[in-house]
Amino acid sequence: MKIVKNHIMFGAEDTNFIKKFGLSEALEMVENFRTLNNLPFIYDSLQLAGFLDIPLGVMFRMVRKGCDSLYHSHTIKKKNGGERQLYSPYCVLKRCQSIILRNILMKLPVSKYATAYKPKVSIVDNANPHIGKKYLLKMDITDFFDSISFEQVYSAAFNTRYFPKHIGVILTNLCCRSDSLPQGAPTSPAISNIVMKNFDNNIGNWCEERGISYTRYCDDLTFSSDKPLYHLYVKVKKMLYNMNFEVNENKTRFVTSASRQSVTGITVNQKLTVSREYKRELRQKIYYVLKFGVKSSLVYETNGFLGDDVNAIATHMLNVLIGKINYLLSVEKGEGNNYFKKAKGILILMRDELE
């Protein structure tokens, strides 16, 4: 089915649907659905296969066999020295998930308090509401994606408001692994925001009524106020427990304005700033590149092991430095970083000469 200039055009995948209801009633059903939802109309399995652009038999085999086998796992190092397990879907499943993400998940509403995985929203937006508060509370959800269950995904994203039950169950199967949300699938970040929508709105509205600021960046929850927040910590912990989430107590922080208050890496005590350590390290790397040249700096950085394509490695290093400067300038507005602005211009010229 396609919508061209607001006209419904049925295709081969709609054959069974039209045969069951007749053309007139089928058109009315689609029109009624479109007045309520900005989503694709999917009534039966044949339409779903057409929507996913795969043969019906392939779709059924994927679901019947179980999508767990359609991922390959790999680990990445965490900042604290631990490891995180990622599950990347194989090509066919990843393509299906990308279609679901683009045409369904990105059209579903999420809370204004969620600041990750949203277009034109960044960690700056996550930190901004917490500037200059006396008290800051930071909480972290343990194994966030793994704790989101098949039932939560179905209820939040693919329920009978949007799709017939059997279609919603298939869509949920295509987005889950081992009955939970796989970290590494393109659909998982958007689904996590949809699942958390009611929690975000409930706790966010409760906080607003009491002069408390709240934002959530993925599994990081931040609250700030001019009054102590321990009572809020107890409330949030209970609410998360009722959703089958566990608070990571090792990452729970109560921070007063007497100390450095950091939200997703950005200092918020009086205004948004990056850490002194970040600036010092960046300034040092820029100094070496400008004084000795990018290739000489690379020799130092890599202990002399540059490989064959030196220009490509040098270009990558300059892009990393430019990216770090862009991040700094996006956090710290105003005229206080002229050195980094000038350095950025020089690094761009150096990069262009290598290309």
Short mmCIF file of C-alpha atoms in Angstrom, two decimals:
data_model
loop_
_atom_site.label_atom_id
_atom_site.label_comp_id
_atom_site.label_asym_id
_atom_site.label_seq_id
_atom_site.Cartn_x
_atom_site.Cartn_y
_atom_site.Cartn_z
CA MET A 1 0.00 0.00 0.00
CA LYS A 2 1.23 3.48 -0.89
CA ILE A 3 -0.11 6.94 -0.18
CA VAL A 4 0.49 9.20 -3.21
CA LYS A 5 -0.73 12.80 -2.99
CA ASN A 6 -3.12 11.76 -0.23
CA HIS A 7 -4.56 8.97 -2.38
CA ILE A 8 -4.46 5.34 -1.23
CA MET A 9 -2.92 2.96 -3.77
CA PHE A 10 -3.28 -0.75 -2.98
CA GLY A 11 -0.65 -3.24 -4.12
CA ALA A 12 -0.24 -7.00 -4.41
CA GLU A 13 0.40 -7.26 -0.65
CA ASP A 14 -3.13 -5.94 -0.02
CA THR A 15 -4.86 -8.72 -2.00
CA ASN A 16 -6.09 -10.75 0.99
CA PHE A 17 -7.18 -7.64 2.88
CA ILE A 18 -9.29 -6.37 -0.05
CA LYS A 19 -10.70 -9.83 -0.71
CA LYS A 20 -11.84 -10.11 2.91
CA PHE A 21 -13.50 -6.70 3.26
CA GLY A 22 -14.11 -5.49 -0.25
CA LEU A 23 -12.57 -2.40 -1.82
CA SER A 24 -15.01 0.14 -0.38
CA GLU A 25 -14.77 -1.04 3.22
CA ALA A 26 -10.99 -1.51 2.92
CA LEU A 27 -10.60 2.10 1.82
CA GLU A 28 -12.78 3.29 4.71
CA MET A 29 -10.74 1.28 7.24
CA VAL A 30 -7.49 2.78 6.00
CA GLU A 31 -8.89 6.32 5.99
CA ASN A 32 -10.26 5.94 9.53
CA PHE A 33 -6.89 4.65 10.74
CA ARG A 34 -5.02 7.51 9.09
CA THR A 35 -7.19 10.12 10.82
CA LEU A 36 -6.04 8.73 14.19
CA ASN A 37 -2.44 7.67 13.53
CA ASN A 38 0.45 8.84 11.40
CA LEU A 39 1.54 5.23 10.94
CA PRO A 40 1.44 2.60 8.18
CA PHE A 41 -1.80 0.62 8.01
CA ILE A 42 -0.93 -3.07 8.49
CA TYR A 43 -3.82 -5.49 8.92
CA ASP A 44 -2.42 -8.92 7.98
CA SER A 45 0.85 -10.80 7.55
CA LEU A 46 1.00 -10.29 3.79
CA GLN A 47 0.80 -6.52 4.27
CA LEU A 48 3.48 -6.69 6.95
CA ALA A 49 5.83 -8.60 4.64
CA GLY A 50 5.19 -5.97 1.96
CA PHE A 51 5.90 -3.20 4.45
CA LEU A 52 9.19 -4.87 5.42
CA ASP A 53 9.98 -5.55 1.75
CA ILE A 54 10.72 -9.25 2.31
CA PRO A 55 8.95 -12.43 1.08
CA LEU A 56 6.20 -13.67 3.38
CA GLY A 57 7.95 -17.04 3.80
CA VAL A 58 11.21 -15.37 4.87
CA MET A 59 9.39 -13.30 7.48
CA PHE A 60 7.64 -16.36 8.91
CA ARG A 61 10.91 -18.33 9.03
CA MET A 62 12.62 -15.49 10.88
CA VAL A 63 9.89 -15.35 13.51
CA ARG A 64 9.32 -19.12 13.75
CA LYS A 65 13.03 -19.89 14.03
CA GLY A 66 13.46 -17.08 16.50
CA CYS A 67 15.37 -13.87 15.91
CA ASP A 68 17.93 -14.72 18.60
CA SER A 69 20.04 -16.54 16.00
CA LEU A 70 20.08 -13.49 13.72
CA TYR A 71 22.50 -11.50 15.88
CA HIS A 72 26.25 -11.66 16.31
CA SER A 73 27.65 -10.58 19.65
CA HIS A 74 30.76 -8.59 20.48
CA THR A 75 32.08 -6.79 23.52
CA ILE A 76 33.32 -3.24 24.01
CA LYS A 77 35.30 -1.81 26.89
CA LYS A 78 33.50 0.47 29.35
CA LYS A 79 35.12 3.53 30.91
CA ASN A 80 35.22 1.82 34.31
CA GLY A 81 37.22 -1.08 32.89
CA GLY A 82 34.30 -3.48 32.55
CA GLU A 83 32.80 -4.85 29.37
CA ARG A 84 29.48 -4.26 27.60
CA GLN A 85 27.91 -6.95 25.44
CA LEU A 86 26.48 -5.71 22.15
CA TYR A 87 24.26 -7.66 19.76
CA SER A 88 24.31 -6.52 16.14
CA PRO A 89 21.59 -7.91 13.85
CA TYR A 90 22.53 -9.62 10.61
CA CYS A 91 21.76 -7.86 7.34
CA VAL A 92 18.18 -9.04 6.71
CA LEU A 93 17.00 -8.39 10.26
CA LYS A 94 18.85 -5.06 10.43
CA ARG A 95 17.10 -3.91 7.24
CA CYS A 96 13.72 -4.86 8.71
CA GLN A 97 14.54 -3.03 11.95
CA SER A 98 15.63 0.08 10.03
CA ILE A 99 12.27 0.13 8.20
CA ILE A 100 10.43 -0.27 11.52
CA LEU A 101 12.50 2.50 13.09
CA ARG A 102 12.02 4.95 10.24
CA ASN A 103 8.32 4.34 9.53
CA ILE A 104 6.89 3.43 12.96
CA LEU A 105 9.09 4.13 15.96
CA MET A 106 10.25 7.61 14.91
CA LYS A 107 6.60 8.61 14.55
CA LEU A 108 5.54 7.55 18.04
CA PRO A 109 5.52 10.21 20.80
CA VAL A 110 8.15 10.30 23.55
CA SER A 111 8.45 12.48 26.63
CA LYS A 112 9.92 15.97 26.55
CA TYR A 113 12.08 14.90 29.51
CA ALA A 114 13.93 12.32 27.38
CA THR A 115 17.04 13.88 25.84
CA ALA A 116 18.78 10.94 24.15
CA TYR A 117 18.03 9.43 20.73
CA LYS A 118 15.96 12.40 19.58
CA PRO A 119 16.62 14.59 16.52
CA LYS A 120 18.20 17.97 17.31
CA VAL A 121 18.54 17.13 21.01
CA SER A 122 21.90 16.56 22.70
CA ILE A 123 23.65 16.20 26.04
CA VAL A 124 23.66 20.01 26.20
CA ASP A 125 19.86 19.92 26.37
CA ASN A 126 20.16 17.25 29.05
CA ALA A 127 22.42 19.43 31.20
CA ASN A 128 20.87 22.86 30.62
CA PRO A 129 17.87 22.57 33.04
CA HIS A 130 20.24 21.83 35.95
CA ILE A 131 22.37 24.98 35.86
CA GLY A 132 22.95 26.72 39.19
CA LYS A 133 20.92 24.44 41.46
CA LYS A 134 21.93 23.82 45.08
CA TYR A 135 21.24 20.10 45.00
CA LEU A 136 21.80 17.56 42.25
CA LEU A 137 20.75 13.90 42.23
CA LYS A 138 22.12 11.50 39.60
CA MET A 139 20.74 7.98 39.23
CA ASP A 140 21.58 5.18 36.82
CA ILE A 141 19.52 2.16 35.75
CA THR A 142 21.37 -1.16 35.83
CA ASP A 143 21.34 -3.13 32.55
CA PHE A 144 18.81 -0.71 31.09
CA PHE A 145 18.19 -2.30 27.68
CA ASP A 146 18.32 -5.87 29.00
CA SER A 147 15.70 -4.98 31.63
CA ILE A 148 13.12 -3.89 29.03
CA SER A 149 10.97 -6.95 28.42
CA PHE A 150 9.11 -8.29 25.39
CA GLU A 151 5.82 -7.39 27.10
CA GLN A 152 6.92 -3.79 27.70
CA VAL A 153 8.00 -3.39 24.06
CA TYR A 154 4.70 -4.80 22.78
CA SER A 155 2.57 -2.72 25.17
CA ALA A 156 4.37 0.54 24.47
CA ALA A 157 5.20 0.40 20.76
CA PHE A 158 3.15 -2.25 18.94
CA ASN A 159 -0.11 -2.56 20.89
CA THR A 160 -3.62 -2.96 19.50
CA ARG A 161 -4.14 0.79 19.29
CA TYR A 162 -1.80 0.70 16.30
CA PHE A 163 -1.82 -2.88 14.98
CA PRO A 164 -3.81 -6.14 15.22
CA LYS A 165 -2.38 -8.31 17.99
CA HIS A 166 -0.67 -10.87 15.72
CA ILE A 167 1.03 -8.07 13.74
CA GLY A 168 2.18 -6.37 16.95
CA VAL A 169 3.60 -9.64 18.24
CA ILE A 170 5.59 -10.18 15.02
CA LEU A 171 6.94 -6.62 15.10
CA THR A 172 7.94 -7.08 18.74
CA ASN A 173 9.70 -10.35 17.89
CA LEU A 174 11.68 -8.58 15.19
CA CYS A 175 12.88 -5.98 17.72
CA CYS A 176 13.67 -8.27 20.68
CA ARG A 177 16.28 -10.87 21.50
CA SER A 178 15.81 -13.42 24.30
CA ASP A 179 12.59 -11.63 25.29
CA SER A 180 14.35 -8.34 25.96
CA LEU A 181 15.72 -5.32 24.13
CA PRO A 182 19.12 -6.02 22.50
CA GLN A 183 21.75 -3.35 22.92
CA GLY A 184 23.13 -2.87 19.42
CA ALA A 185 19.92 -3.11 17.38
CA PRO A 186 18.98 0.14 15.57
CA THR A 187 15.44 -0.03 17.00
CA SER A 188 16.40 -0.37 20.67
CA PRO A 189 17.21 3.27 21.56
CA ALA A 190 13.92 4.59 20.15
CA ILE A 191 11.94 1.79 21.80
CA SER A 192 13.55 2.55 25.17
CA ASN A 193 12.27 6.15 24.99
CA ILE A 194 8.78 4.93 24.05
CA VAL A 195 8.75 2.43 26.94
CA MET A 196 9.89 5.12 29.37
CA LYS A 197 7.39 7.74 28.18
CA ASN A 198 4.81 7.26 30.95
CA PHE A 199 7.49 7.14 33.66
CA ASP A 200 9.19 10.26 32.28
CA ASN A 201 5.94 12.20 32.11
CA ASN A 202 4.70 11.08 35.53
CA ILE A 203 7.88 11.84 37.43
CA GLY A 204 8.62 14.92 35.29
CA ASN A 205 5.22 16.49 35.96
CA TRP A 206 5.47 15.62 39.66
CA CYS A 207 8.86 17.33 39.78
CA GLU A 208 7.70 20.43 37.92
CA GLU A 209 4.92 20.96 40.45
CA ARG A 210 7.59 21.04 43.18
CA GLY A 211 10.22 23.17 41.47
CA ILE A 212 12.47 20.22 40.61
CA SER A 213 14.15 19.84 37.22
CA TYR A 214 14.28 16.36 35.64
CA THR A 215 15.92 14.98 32.50
CA ARG A 216 16.78 11.46 31.36
CA TYR A 217 19.61 10.61 28.97
CA CYS A 218 19.19 6.90 28.17
CA ASP A 219 19.76 5.19 31.54
CA ASP A 220 21.02 8.34 33.31
CA LEU A 221 18.39 10.18 35.36
CA THR A 222 19.20 13.66 36.66
CA PHE A 223 17.24 15.78 39.15
CA SER A 224 18.11 19.21 40.52
CA SER A 225 16.53 21.62 42.96
CA ASP A 226 17.25 24.23 45.62
CA LYS A 227 15.90 21.80 48.23
CA PRO A 228 17.32 18.39 49.32
CA LEU A 229 16.29 15.46 47.10
CA TYR A 230 16.52 12.31 49.23
CA HIS A 231 12.73 11.89 49.37
CA LEU A 232 12.69 12.00 45.57
CA TYR A 233 15.37 9.31 45.38
CA VAL A 234 13.14 6.94 47.40
CA LYS A 235 10.13 7.70 45.18
CA VAL A 236 12.01 7.21 41.91
CA LYS A 237 13.63 4.00 43.08
CA LYS A 238 10.22 2.54 43.94
CA MET A 239 8.72 3.60 40.61
CA LEU A 240 11.59 2.03 38.68
CA TYR A 241 11.34 -1.18 40.73
CA ASN A 242 7.68 -1.46 39.77
CA MET A 243 8.79 -1.34 36.13
CA ASN A 244 11.32 -4.14 36.70
CA PHE A 245 14.29 -1.75 36.73
CA GLU A 246 17.05 -1.73 39.32
CA VAL A 247 18.93 1.38 40.39
CA ASN A 248 22.72 1.12 40.21
CA GLU A 249 23.57 2.32 43.71
CA ASN A 250 27.27 2.57 42.84
CA LYS A 251 26.41 5.35 40.40
CA THR A 252 23.87 7.18 42.56
CA ARG A 253 25.21 10.62 43.49
CA PHE A 254 23.94 13.44 45.71
CA VAL A 255 25.99 16.51 44.79
CA THR A 256 25.70 19.99 46.33
CA SER A 257 26.74 23.25 44.71
CA ALA A 258 29.80 23.27 46.99
CA SER A 259 31.26 20.53 44.75
CA ARG A 260 31.62 20.19 40.99
CA GLN A 261 28.19 19.28 39.62
CA SER A 262 28.46 17.33 36.38
CA VAL A 263 25.61 16.15 34.12
CA THR A 264 26.57 13.79 31.28
CA GLY A 265 30.10 15.17 31.44
CA ILE A 266 29.12 18.85 31.48
CA THR A 267 29.67 21.06 34.53
CA VAL A 268 26.48 22.91 35.54
CA ASN A 269 27.38 24.80 38.74
CA GLN A 270 26.99 28.31 37.32
CA LYS A 271 26.94 27.81 33.57
CA LEU A 272 27.58 25.01 31.11
CA THR A 273 31.28 24.21 30.87
CA VAL A 274 33.44 21.24 29.98
CA SER A 275 35.88 20.00 32.60
CA ARG A 276 39.29 21.60 33.12
CA GLU A 277 40.88 18.25 32.38
CA TYR A 278 39.14 18.07 28.99
CA LYS A 279 40.31 21.57 28.08
CA ARG A 280 43.85 21.00 29.30
CA GLU A 281 44.26 17.74 27.38
CA LEU A 282 42.74 19.22 24.21
CA ARG A 283 44.88 22.33 24.41
CA GLN A 284 48.00 20.18 24.84
CA LYS A 285 47.21 18.05 21.77
CA ILE A 286 46.50 21.12 19.66
CA TYR A 287 49.77 22.69 20.83
CA TYR A 288 51.84 19.70 19.69
CA VAL A 289 50.09 19.53 16.31
CA LEU A 290 50.55 23.25 15.64
CA LYS A 291 54.16 23.34 16.87
CA PHE A 292 55.53 20.12 15.38
CA GLY A 293 53.02 19.25 12.66
CA VAL A 294 50.39 16.55 12.58
CA LYS A 295 52.66 13.78 11.28
CA SER A 296 55.33 14.37 13.91
CA SER A 297 52.60 14.36 16.56
CA LEU A 298 51.35 11.06 15.18
CA VAL A 299 54.79 9.50 15.60
CA TYR A 300 54.64 10.43 19.28
CA GLU A 301 51.02 9.26 19.71
CA THR A 302 51.60 5.87 18.05
CA ASN A 303 55.17 5.22 19.24
CA GLY A 304 56.28 5.30 15.62
CA PHE A 305 53.83 2.71 14.26
CA LEU A 306 52.01 4.68 11.58
CA GLY A 307 51.28 2.01 8.99
CA ASP A 308 51.18 2.65 5.27
CA ASP A 309 48.55 5.34 4.76
CA VAL A 310 49.99 8.17 6.87
CA ASN A 311 47.76 10.82 5.31
CA ALA A 312 44.58 8.90 6.20
CA ILE A 313 45.73 8.48 9.80
CA ALA A 314 46.69 12.16 10.02
CA THR A 315 43.32 13.21 8.57
CA HIS A 316 41.55 11.05 11.14
CA MET A 317 43.55 12.62 13.97
CA LEU A 318 42.68 16.13 12.79
CA ASN A 319 39.01 15.19 12.47
CA VAL A 320 39.04 13.91 16.05
CA LEU A 321 40.57 17.17 17.31
CA ILE A 322 38.10 19.26 15.29
CA GLY A 323 35.24 17.16 16.69
CA LYS A 324 36.46 17.72 20.24
CA ILE A 325 36.65 21.47 19.62
CA ASN A 326 33.14 21.46 18.14
CA TYR A 327 31.87 19.68 21.26
CA LEU A 328 33.55 22.24 23.53
CA LEU A 329 32.12 25.17 21.56
CA SER A 330 28.62 23.63 21.53
CA VAL A 331 28.71 23.45 25.33
CA GLU A 332 30.38 26.77 26.07
CA LYS A 333 28.64 29.57 24.22
CA GLY A 334 30.02 33.10 24.07
CA GLU A 335 33.41 34.65 23.39
CA GLY A 336 35.53 32.88 25.99
CA ASN A 337 37.07 30.29 23.70
CA ASN A 338 38.70 32.33 20.94
CA TYR A 339 41.85 30.20 21.15
CA PHE A 340 39.90 27.05 20.27
CA LYS A 341 37.95 28.83 17.52
CA LYS A 342 41.18 29.99 15.86
CA ALA A 343 42.79 26.57 16.35
CA LYS A 344 39.80 24.92 14.69
CA GLY A 345 40.24 27.08 11.58
CA ILE A 346 43.94 26.17 11.34
CA LEU A 347 43.28 22.45 11.84
CA ILE A 348 40.65 22.51 9.08
CA LEU A 349 43.20 24.08 6.70
CA MET A 350 45.77 21.43 7.67
CA ARG A 351 43.22 18.68 7.05
CA ASP A 352 42.25 20.08 3.66
CA GLU A 353 45.88 20.11 2.57
CA LEU A 354 46.13 16.38 3.30
CA GLU A 355 43.06 15.44 1.25
#
